[in-house]
Amino acid sequence: MENIVELKQVVKEYPLGKLTVRALSDINLTIEKGEFTVIAGPSGSGKTTLLNMVGCVDTPSSGSVTVRGQRIEQLGDRARTQLRLAELGFIFQTFNLIPDLTAAQNVEFPLLLQGTLTKKERQRRVAELFELVDLTPQIKQRPNELSGGQRQRVAIARALVTQPGIVLADEPTANLDSVTGLNIIDLMKDLNQKRQTTFIFSTHDQRVMQHAQRVIQIVDGCLSEGAPAS
Amino acid sequence: MSRLARFWMVVQLAFRNLYSAKGKNILVGFLMLFGTCLVVLGTSLLDSIEHSMAKSITASVAGHLQVYDKNARDDLALFGSGFMGQSDIGVIADFDRVKKALSQVPNVKAVVPMGTNMAEFYSSTLLDRTIESLRQALSAGQAQKAQAIAAKIRAMATMMEGEFNNRLQVLKNQSEVEKQLSDIRRVKSAAFWQDLETQPDRVIEFLDTRLAPLVDENDGYFMRYLGTDLQLFAQNFETFEMVHGQMIPPGRRGLLVNQKFYDDVVRNRVARVMAYLHQKLIENGETIADDPLLQNIVDRLVRQYRRITFQLQPDDARMLAKQLQAYLPGAQGPIEELVQEFLRVTDDNFQDRHRFFFANIAPKIRLYLFDIGDVVTIRSYTKSGYLKSVNVKVYGSFSFKGLEKSDLAGAFNLMDIITFRDLYGMMTQEKRAELQKIQAQIGLADIAADQAENALFGETDQPGEAVRANAQGFDEFADIDLKATTDNGKSLHDTTYDQADIDQGMALHAAIVLEDPTQLVASQRAIEQAIDQHQLGLQVVDWQTASGMVGQMVTLVRVILYVAILIIFLVALVIINNTMVMATMERSVEIGTIRAIGGQRAFVLTLFLIETLLLGTAAGFLGAGLGAGLVSYFGQVGIPAAHDVLVLLFSGPRLYPSFGLGNLIAGASVILGVSVLATFYPALIATRIQPVVAM
């Protein structure tokens, strides 16, 4: 299988006043295409920092991060942004939908940023995704007219609309009730299987971990890989 | 297609962001709107003023350009420099050379010689003229007519006696007044007139030398005059128009008095105040009761009764007394008291008294110190500082069209340049020859300073000189006929001149009228080159500079307006900037999300710019519309010129402004520039928001 993400001896440190806080220590990690991976760990363990590295929104203090064959620490801001737009999809803990755009416009937004598809193609792809996340009736509603689960479904559709190789989700169920959360996880797993999209998400929810194909534990910035909870 | 869709989405986002911070954006939008409105209104008004002022000044006295001595000590200021005293702008000694050289410059239509100065003017009083008519009657042997005139003069003396009796009561120097009263009483007496047939010259001499000087009805009046080539002036200054009388015929000396000056200075003071009050009370609807200034004028009006009574012929005085007794119920007493009572005007009685004054009193008095057609004496200081007088005929009155009510434009009276040169003390060949003749006749000689004492008091006895001095007193002009001011014995205003006389002489400055005024700058440059080429030693200034303080006023107003606009936009800039910075902070997660899902920094920058441009465009559009609407409204109703300077600036009593596309573009450009400037910093902050903020 193709290595879609590769981290070698990644260290991330943040200055905190006169101190330096080490968020990640000597991380070595490889994720293959089509994996459904959970990064698990308690709060402050470094899950989000690790996800930021993989998501090209942050760069390591040392070591290397390779995403789809590109060393992100060697890329400039513009190239990293382009890489995110082309290869990555994001699902945020607080959904991060743009309030005054409709659900469909929110999903269409990354396609507009890409600027490669015609209007008809964009509409077709948006409609297809809404069908996929089972939200077609709500397509013209605005985020404030949707429930939390529905919003996260819209966010998932937005993350998938550019057909990225990797979808990153930071605590995607944290703001959802348990049933809705599990439904979302089921949906992501379903998409992972149908589309062979790589999913990497962080969580500290044991029930969510049960659905993962691979669970990477992180404690105090260090990795320890374990089998998914059964 | 996707670019358009992306742009539309950005616009939607921008609208949403504007709406979500609507409180702040309304404030910002209002500031932008007000600023744009001010730019459109202000620049339109200034452009309109500049346009009308250009017309006022160029078409009245300045022309488009003015040339004057390059080494002048002061700047040329046609309407005054704002400082006291006459400016020293040097002399153009040979105008002919200047005219010939500058007339060759392309786009020059005319080169008009000019010179301005101040003078005192004198005219004959009613008594002077009555004495003159007596003299003529006696010369013609019209004894009966002479007796009738004598009776008039006696009656006038009677009125003067009353006046001088009053003076006796209030003046400290009583002996002088008693002496004057004694002369008046002598004229009043029958004994004085017994000599009329036997010794008419003695009677006339007494009246001329003792009685006439006691009438001081026209002392201390000053006039500003512009000496020029009058025919050329009339052809090239389009606002010039005759009001009364006639244009001075070509080749004749004379004065054209400005109608405004004629009405404001030369007119009888009571008539002047009556006309002023009519304008204030009847035309403007003001009231004496509400205006302390008008109350003061009305109070002083009563004290002006002598301006009427002193001018009345005895018959007219009696008739007016009867009319006033009938008009003023219960009024009794001498004419002086009746007139004083009449002059006590109020808001209620003014309109009727104004009508009565001009219907019954004005025809009985001399309304103006001199009439059109009269000869007036003008006395001015020459360049070298001695007094020079000339008698000139007043051919007519004129005004500058549209500037009839402007004191500044109304201050210019017009005179032929030959007379101007006389008053200026210009030494012509003719005058030099005349002076040499006089010097030869009186034996004048240049003496060195160290020889002066001997020459004055005599080193040796010079019996011949002493005898001459004793025989002739100190009247060194005794042998000379001073009645003939020129060799042929004609009085000055009878002499003529031709175009060569006009051109071949001095001027203080010259107006240049252009064929195409839009080419002013290029023509000014071409004239400068011609001046250098012909070594004329002149400088050339545009009409705005030449007009002095007034010309700079628009520049001053423009600076004030620009400072006001700058302050408003600075405030707007700071507020917009703060609002946008706060909005950026509040939207950091959203911006981070856009960046995380692939939005480049340029996209964020565009988003911010479009937001501001939308607000700026909307506010600018409304502001420009409001400004244009206000200008159109003022263009319909006109803005009244509340001050004399404004009459000149407005080219009339009201300014009817208009706006052009340039004003709207200026307003829109300024507001969009300010918007972009105000957005720059917050947009910069926004582009620096990292995508990690969204995680």
mmCIF file of N, CA and C in Angstrom, chain B residues 315-355:
data_model
loop_
_atom_site.group_PDB
_atom_site.id
_atom_site.type_symbol
_atom_site.label_atom_id
_atom_site.label_comp_id
_atom_site.label_asym_id
_atom_site.label_seq_id
_atom_site.Cartn_x
_atom_site.Cartn_y
_atom_site.Cartn_z
ATOM 1 N N ASP B 315 -37.710 129.043 -1.859
ATOM 2 C CA ASP B 315 -39.092 128.706 -2.247
ATOM 3 C C ASP B 315 -39.404 127.256 -1.935
ATOM 4 N N ASP B 316 -38.398 126.393 -2.240
ATOM 5 C CA ASP B 316 -38.601 124.959 -1.997
ATOM 6 C C ASP B 316 -38.722 124.677 -0.507
ATOM 7 N N ALA B 317 -37.949 125.422 0.283
ATOM 8 C CA ALA B 317 -38.008 125.240 1.739
ATOM 9 C C ALA B 317 -39.403 125.548 2.254
ATOM 10 N N ARG B 318 -39.981 126.648 1.751
ATOM 11 C CA ARG B 318 -41.337 127.031 2.197
ATOM 12 C C ARG B 318 -42.355 125.971 1.771
ATOM 13 N N MET B 319 -42.186 125.515 0.509
ATOM 14 C CA MET B 319 -43.145 124.528 0.001
ATOM 15 C C MET B 319 -43.038 123.211 0.792
ATOM 16 N N LEU B 320 -41.785 122.816 1.054
ATOM 17 C CA LEU B 320 -41.591 121.555 1.767
ATOM 18 C C LEU B 320 -42.137 121.655 3.194
ATOM 19 N N ALA B 321 -41.975 122.844 3.806
ATOM 20 C CA ALA B 321 -42.499 123.025 5.169
ATOM 21 C C ALA B 321 -44.002 122.795 5.183
ATOM 22 N N LYS B 322 -44.676 123.334 4.165
ATOM 23 C CA LYS B 322 -46.137 123.146 4.090
ATOM 24 C C LYS B 322 -46.485 121.677 3.886
ATOM 25 N N GLN B 323 -45.718 121.044 2.984
ATOM 26 C CA GLN B 323 -45.994 119.617 2.695
ATOM 27 C C GLN B 323 -45.776 118.754 3.946
ATOM 28 N N LEU B 324 -44.707 119.087 4.687
ATOM 29 C CA LEU B 324 -44.412 118.294 5.880
ATOM 30 C C LEU B 324 -45.432 118.521 6.984
ATOM 31 N N GLN B 325 -45.906 119.779 7.073
ATOM 32 C CA GLN B 325 -46.936 120.071 8.093
ATOM 33 C C GLN B 325 -48.196 119.273 7.797
ATOM 34 N N ALA B 326 -48.483 119.136 6.503
ATOM 35 C CA ALA B 326 -49.674 118.362 6.124
ATOM 36 C C ALA B 326 -49.421 116.864 6.328
ATOM 37 N N TYR B 327 -48.181 116.457 6.063
ATOM 38 C CA TYR B 327 -47.837 115.017 6.113
ATOM 39 C C TYR B 327 -47.686 114.521 7.543
ATOM 40 N N LEU B 328 -47.119 115.399 8.391
ATOM 41 C CA LEU B 328 -46.889 114.999 9.778
ATOM 42 C C LEU B 328 -47.936 115.686 10.652
ATOM 43 N N PRO B 329 -48.968 115.013 11.047
ATOM 44 C CA PRO B 329 -50.047 115.653 11.806
ATOM 45 C C PRO B 329 -49.514 116.282 13.104
ATOM 46 N N GLY B 330 -49.863 117.527 13.294
ATOM 47 C CA GLY B 330 -49.495 118.213 14.533
ATOM 48 C C GLY B 330 -48.096 118.777 14.545
ATOM 49 N N ALA B 331 -47.340 118.546 13.460
ATOM 50 C CA ALA B 331 -45.958 119.036 13.443
ATOM 51 C C ALA B 331 -45.923 120.522 13.147
ATOM 52 N N GLN B 332 -45.157 121.247 13.925
ATOM 53 C CA GLN B 332 -45.030 122.696 13.760
ATOM 54 C C GLN B 332 -43.556 123.062 13.818
ATOM 55 N N GLY B 333 -43.285 124.348 13.634
ATOM 56 C CA GLY B 333 -41.907 124.806 13.804
ATOM 57 C C GLY B 333 -41.221 125.040 12.482
ATOM 58 N N PRO B 334 -39.966 125.466 12.543
ATOM 59 C CA PRO B 334 -39.205 125.741 11.324
ATOM 60 C C PRO B 334 -38.913 124.471 10.541
ATOM 61 N N ILE B 335 -38.433 124.677 9.327
ATOM 62 C CA ILE B 335 -38.189 123.547 8.416
ATOM 63 C C ILE B 335 -37.217 122.530 9.016
ATOM 64 N N GLU B 336 -36.207 123.042 9.767
ATOM 65 C CA GLU B 336 -35.225 122.125 10.350
ATOM 66 C C GLU B 336 -35.905 121.106 11.267
ATOM 67 N N GLU B 337 -36.847 121.621 12.097
ATOM 68 C CA GLU B 337 -37.529 120.715 13.037
ATOM 69 C C GLU B 337 -38.463 119.759 12.310
ATOM 70 N N LEU B 338 -39.094 120.291 11.274
ATOM 71 C CA LEU B 338 -40.005 119.433 10.512
ATOM 72 C C LEU B 338 -39.255 118.291 9.832
ATOM 73 N N VAL B 339 -38.095 118.620 9.258
ATOM 74 C CA VAL B 339 -37.308 117.586 8.578
ATOM 75 C C VAL B 339 -36.803 116.552 9.588
ATOM 76 N N GLN B 340 -36.372 117.044 10.751
ATOM 77 C CA GLN B 340 -35.915 116.106 11.784
ATOM 78 C C GLN B 340 -37.038 115.159 12.187
ATOM 79 N N GLU B 341 -38.213 115.712 12.344
ATOM 80 C CA GLU B 341 -39.373 114.883 12.713
ATOM 81 C C GLU B 341 -39.661 113.855 11.611
ATOM 82 N N PHE B 342 -39.523 114.331 10.360
ATOM 83 C CA PHE B 342 -39.768 113.437 9.224
ATOM 84 C C PHE B 342 -38.767 112.272 9.209
ATOM 85 N N LEU B 343 -37.523 112.589 9.605
ATOM 86 C CA LEU B 343 -36.467 111.566 9.520
ATOM 87 C C LEU B 343 -36.515 110.552 10.675
ATOM 88 N N ARG B 344 -37.459 110.761 11.615
ATOM 89 C CA ARG B 344 -37.605 109.756 12.691
ATOM 90 C C ARG B 344 -38.421 108.594 12.132
ATOM 91 N N VAL B 345 -37.723 107.670 11.480
ATOM 92 C CA VAL B 345 -38.448 106.574 10.831
ATOM 93 C C VAL B 345 -38.537 105.368 11.757
ATOM 94 N N THR B 346 -39.580 104.600 11.566
ATOM 95 C CA THR B 346 -39.783 103.367 12.335
ATOM 96 C C THR B 346 -40.148 102.265 11.345
ATOM 97 N N ASP B 347 -40.252 101.054 11.884
ATOM 98 C CA ASP B 347 -40.652 99.940 11.018
ATOM 99 C C ASP B 347 -42.016 100.213 10.389
ATOM 100 N N ASP B 348 -42.898 100.887 11.138
ATOM 101 C CA ASP B 348 -44.267 101.110 10.661
ATOM 102 C C ASP B 348 -44.352 102.201 9.597
ATOM 103 N N ASN B 349 -43.591 103.298 9.818
ATOM 104 C CA ASN B 349 -43.779 104.432 8.905
ATOM 105 C C ASN B 349 -42.754 104.477 7.776
ATOM 106 N N PHE B 350 -41.761 103.565 7.792
ATOM 107 C CA PHE B 350 -40.650 103.744 6.863
ATOM 108 C C PHE B 350 -41.066 103.726 5.394
ATOM 109 N N GLN B 351 -41.862 102.729 5.053
ATOM 110 C CA GLN B 351 -42.181 102.569 3.628
ATOM 111 C C GLN B 351 -42.832 103.850 3.065
ATOM 112 N N ASP B 352 -43.736 104.419 3.856
ATOM 113 C CA ASP B 352 -44.439 105.623 3.397
ATOM 114 C C ASP B 352 -43.494 106.834 3.369
ATOM 115 N N ARG B 353 -42.620 106.911 4.356
ATOM 116 C CA ARG B 353 -41.678 108.051 4.393
ATOM 117 C C ARG B 353 -40.647 107.938 3.263
ATOM 118 N N HIS B 354 -40.275 106.705 2.948
ATOM 119 C CA HIS B 354 -39.351 106.485 1.837
ATOM 120 C C HIS B 354 -40.006 106.996 0.548
ATOM 121 N N ARG B 355 -41.258 106.665 0.366
ATOM 122 C CA ARG B 355 -41.980 107.113 -0.833
ATOM 123 C C ARG B 355 -42.082 108.646 -0.846
#
